[in-house]
Amino acid sequence: MARITVEDCIDKFPSRFELVLVASNRARKLHAGEDPTVEIDNDKNTVIALREIAEETITVENLKNNLIEEYQNSIFTEDEDINEIEDSSNDNQSAVSELEIDETNQDKENTKQEVEEAPIENQQDNLDNSSDGDKVQDI
């Protein structure tokens, strides 16, 4: 191919967005040092990635899987690994919930204790402690 465009590759993917994601991921891998599967011909990595897609030297599924693996934080090999992580996350969530409940109860107890310790002033005490100007009441 003398010149490669997105139009030459779009029939391999259901959307342009997916094509761009896969091609950019492949171009990054080429830049990182992976060997291209087509001749370089003094082309840039993005053009090489598009040429690989158009000539189907790398399968579309392989390109998609590489993209997914790139963005995954954890790779699961068996269902047991997934179940273990789910179980531990549920345990962590319940421990956090219990801690939040304990903190809430402690806050309520502290507030209740502060209210009980606060001196209660009645209206007569206020009048005794105030000046003559304050003792005039509205009628």
Short mmCIF file of C-alpha atoms in Angstrom, two decimals:
data_model
loop_
_atom_site.label_atom_id
_atom_site.label_comp_id
_atom_site.label_asym_id
_atom_site.label_seq_id
_atom_site.Cartn_x
_atom_site.Cartn_y
_atom_site.Cartn_z
CA MET A 1 0.00 0.00 0.00
CA ALA A 2 1.37 3.33 -0.96
CA ARG A 3 -0.82 5.29 1.40
CA ILE A 4 -2.87 4.01 4.34
CA THR A 5 -5.93 5.72 5.81
CA VAL A 6 -8.52 4.97 8.42
CA GLU A 7 -10.92 4.13 5.58
CA ASP A 8 -8.72 1.16 4.65
CA CYS A 9 -9.10 -0.29 8.17
CA ILE A 10 -12.65 0.65 9.19
CA ASP A 11 -14.19 -2.51 7.75
CA LYS A 12 -12.31 -4.59 10.35
CA PHE A 13 -13.93 -2.86 13.35
CA PRO A 14 -17.52 -1.96 14.21
CA SER A 15 -16.66 1.67 15.01
CA ARG A 16 -13.98 4.25 14.29
CA PHE A 17 -13.52 4.74 18.01
CA GLU A 18 -12.52 1.12 18.52
CA LEU A 19 -10.17 1.29 15.53
CA VAL A 20 -8.46 4.38 16.92
CA LEU A 21 -8.05 2.80 20.36
CA VAL A 22 -6.54 -0.39 18.97
CA ALA A 23 -4.28 1.39 16.44
CA SER A 24 -2.98 3.86 19.03
CA ASN A 25 -2.26 1.03 21.47
CA ARG A 26 -0.37 -0.86 18.76
CA ALA A 27 1.58 2.29 17.83
CA ARG A 28 2.60 2.74 21.50
CA LYS A 29 3.82 -0.84 21.62
CA LEU A 30 5.82 -0.32 18.44
CA HIS A 31 7.34 2.80 19.99
CA ALA A 32 8.20 0.79 23.12
CA GLY A 33 10.24 -1.64 21.02
CA GLU A 34 7.96 -4.39 19.72
CA ASP A 35 8.82 -5.68 16.27
CA PRO A 36 6.47 -4.66 13.46
CA THR A 37 4.87 -7.38 11.35
CA VAL A 38 5.10 -5.35 8.12
CA GLU A 39 7.98 -3.55 6.43
CA ILE A 40 8.80 -0.25 8.05
CA ASP A 41 9.44 1.73 4.81
CA ASN A 42 10.52 4.78 6.84
CA ASP A 43 6.95 5.15 8.19
CA LYS A 44 5.91 6.39 11.59
CA ASN A 45 4.53 4.03 14.21
CA THR A 46 0.93 5.12 13.64
CA VAL A 47 1.15 4.36 9.93
CA ILE A 48 2.81 1.01 10.64
CA ALA A 49 0.02 0.12 13.09
CA LEU A 50 -2.65 1.00 10.52
CA ARG A 51 -0.82 -1.01 7.84
CA GLU A 52 -0.70 -4.02 10.17
CA ILE A 53 -4.45 -3.72 10.72
CA ALA A 54 -5.26 -3.27 7.03
CA GLU A 55 -3.05 -6.18 5.93
CA GLU A 56 -4.30 -8.28 8.86
CA THR A 57 -0.81 -9.39 9.87
CA ILE A 58 -2.06 -9.27 13.46
CA THR A 59 -5.55 -10.57 14.20
CA VAL A 60 -8.22 -8.16 15.33
CA GLU A 61 -8.90 -10.31 18.39
CA ASN A 62 -5.23 -10.21 19.34
CA LEU A 63 -5.19 -6.42 19.03
CA LYS A 64 -8.35 -6.12 21.16
CA ASN A 65 -6.98 -8.46 23.83
CA ASN A 66 -3.72 -6.50 23.97
CA LEU A 67 -5.69 -3.31 24.48
CA ILE A 68 -7.78 -4.85 27.27
CA GLU A 69 -4.71 -6.25 29.01
CA GLU A 70 -3.06 -2.84 28.81
CA TYR A 71 -5.86 -1.23 30.81
CA GLN A 72 -6.54 -4.05 33.26
CA ASN A 73 -5.20 -3.71 36.78
CA SER A 74 -5.46 -7.43 37.51
CA ILE A 75 -5.46 -10.39 35.16
CA PHE A 76 -7.61 -13.32 36.27
CA THR A 77 -6.77 -16.84 35.20
CA GLU A 78 -9.43 -18.78 37.06
CA ASP A 79 -12.88 -18.17 38.48
CA GLU A 80 -11.56 -18.96 41.95
CA ASP A 81 -9.31 -15.90 41.85
CA ILE A 82 -12.31 -13.73 41.06
CA ASN A 83 -14.36 -15.30 43.86
CA GLU A 84 -11.54 -14.77 46.37
CA ILE A 85 -11.29 -11.10 45.48
CA GLU A 86 -15.07 -10.65 45.68
CA ASP A 87 -15.14 -12.38 49.08
CA SER A 88 -12.33 -10.24 50.45
CA SER A 89 -13.94 -7.05 49.15
CA ASN A 90 -17.22 -8.01 50.85
CA ASP A 91 -15.34 -8.64 54.11
CA ASN A 92 -13.62 -5.27 53.81
CA GLN A 93 -16.92 -3.53 53.13
CA SER A 94 -18.57 -5.10 56.18
CA ALA A 95 -15.58 -4.18 58.36
CA VAL A 96 -15.75 -0.60 57.13
CA SER A 97 -19.50 -0.52 57.77
CA GLU A 98 -19.03 -1.79 61.33
CA LEU A 99 -16.33 0.81 61.93
CA GLU A 100 -18.59 3.58 60.63
CA ILE A 101 -21.42 2.39 62.92
CA ASP A 102 -19.07 2.33 65.91
CA GLU A 103 -17.85 5.85 65.13
CA THR A 104 -21.43 7.10 64.75
CA ASN A 105 -22.45 5.57 68.09
CA GLN A 106 -19.36 7.06 69.75
CA ASP A 107 -20.23 10.50 68.34
CA LYS A 108 -23.79 10.20 69.68
CA GLU A 109 -22.52 9.21 73.13
CA ASN A 110 -20.05 12.13 73.18
CA THR A 111 -22.79 14.58 72.20
CA LYS A 112 -25.15 13.18 74.83
CA GLN A 113 -22.44 13.46 77.49
CA GLU A 114 -21.68 17.06 76.51
CA VAL A 115 -25.37 17.96 76.79
CA GLU A 116 -25.65 16.33 80.22
CA GLU A 117 -22.57 18.18 81.50
CA ALA A 118 -23.71 21.59 80.25
CA PRO A 119 -25.13 23.75 83.08
CA ILE A 120 -28.83 24.40 82.83
CA GLU A 121 -29.73 28.03 83.41
CA ASN A 122 -33.27 29.04 84.15
CA GLN A 123 -34.85 32.39 83.55
CA GLN A 124 -34.48 33.49 87.19
CA ASP A 125 -30.71 32.89 87.09
CA ASN A 126 -30.50 35.01 83.99
CA LEU A 127 -32.38 37.83 85.68
CA ASP A 128 -30.23 37.66 88.83
CA ASN A 129 -27.03 37.81 86.81
CA SER A 130 -28.10 40.59 84.47
CA SER A 131 -27.95 44.33 84.92
CA ASP A 132 -30.97 46.53 85.68
CA GLY A 133 -31.32 47.45 82.00
CA ASP A 134 -31.64 43.78 81.08
CA LYS A 135 -34.33 43.14 83.74
CA VAL A 136 -36.95 45.21 81.92
CA GLN A 137 -39.32 42.77 80.28
CA ASP A 138 -41.46 43.31 77.25
CA ILE A 139 -45.16 43.49 78.10
#
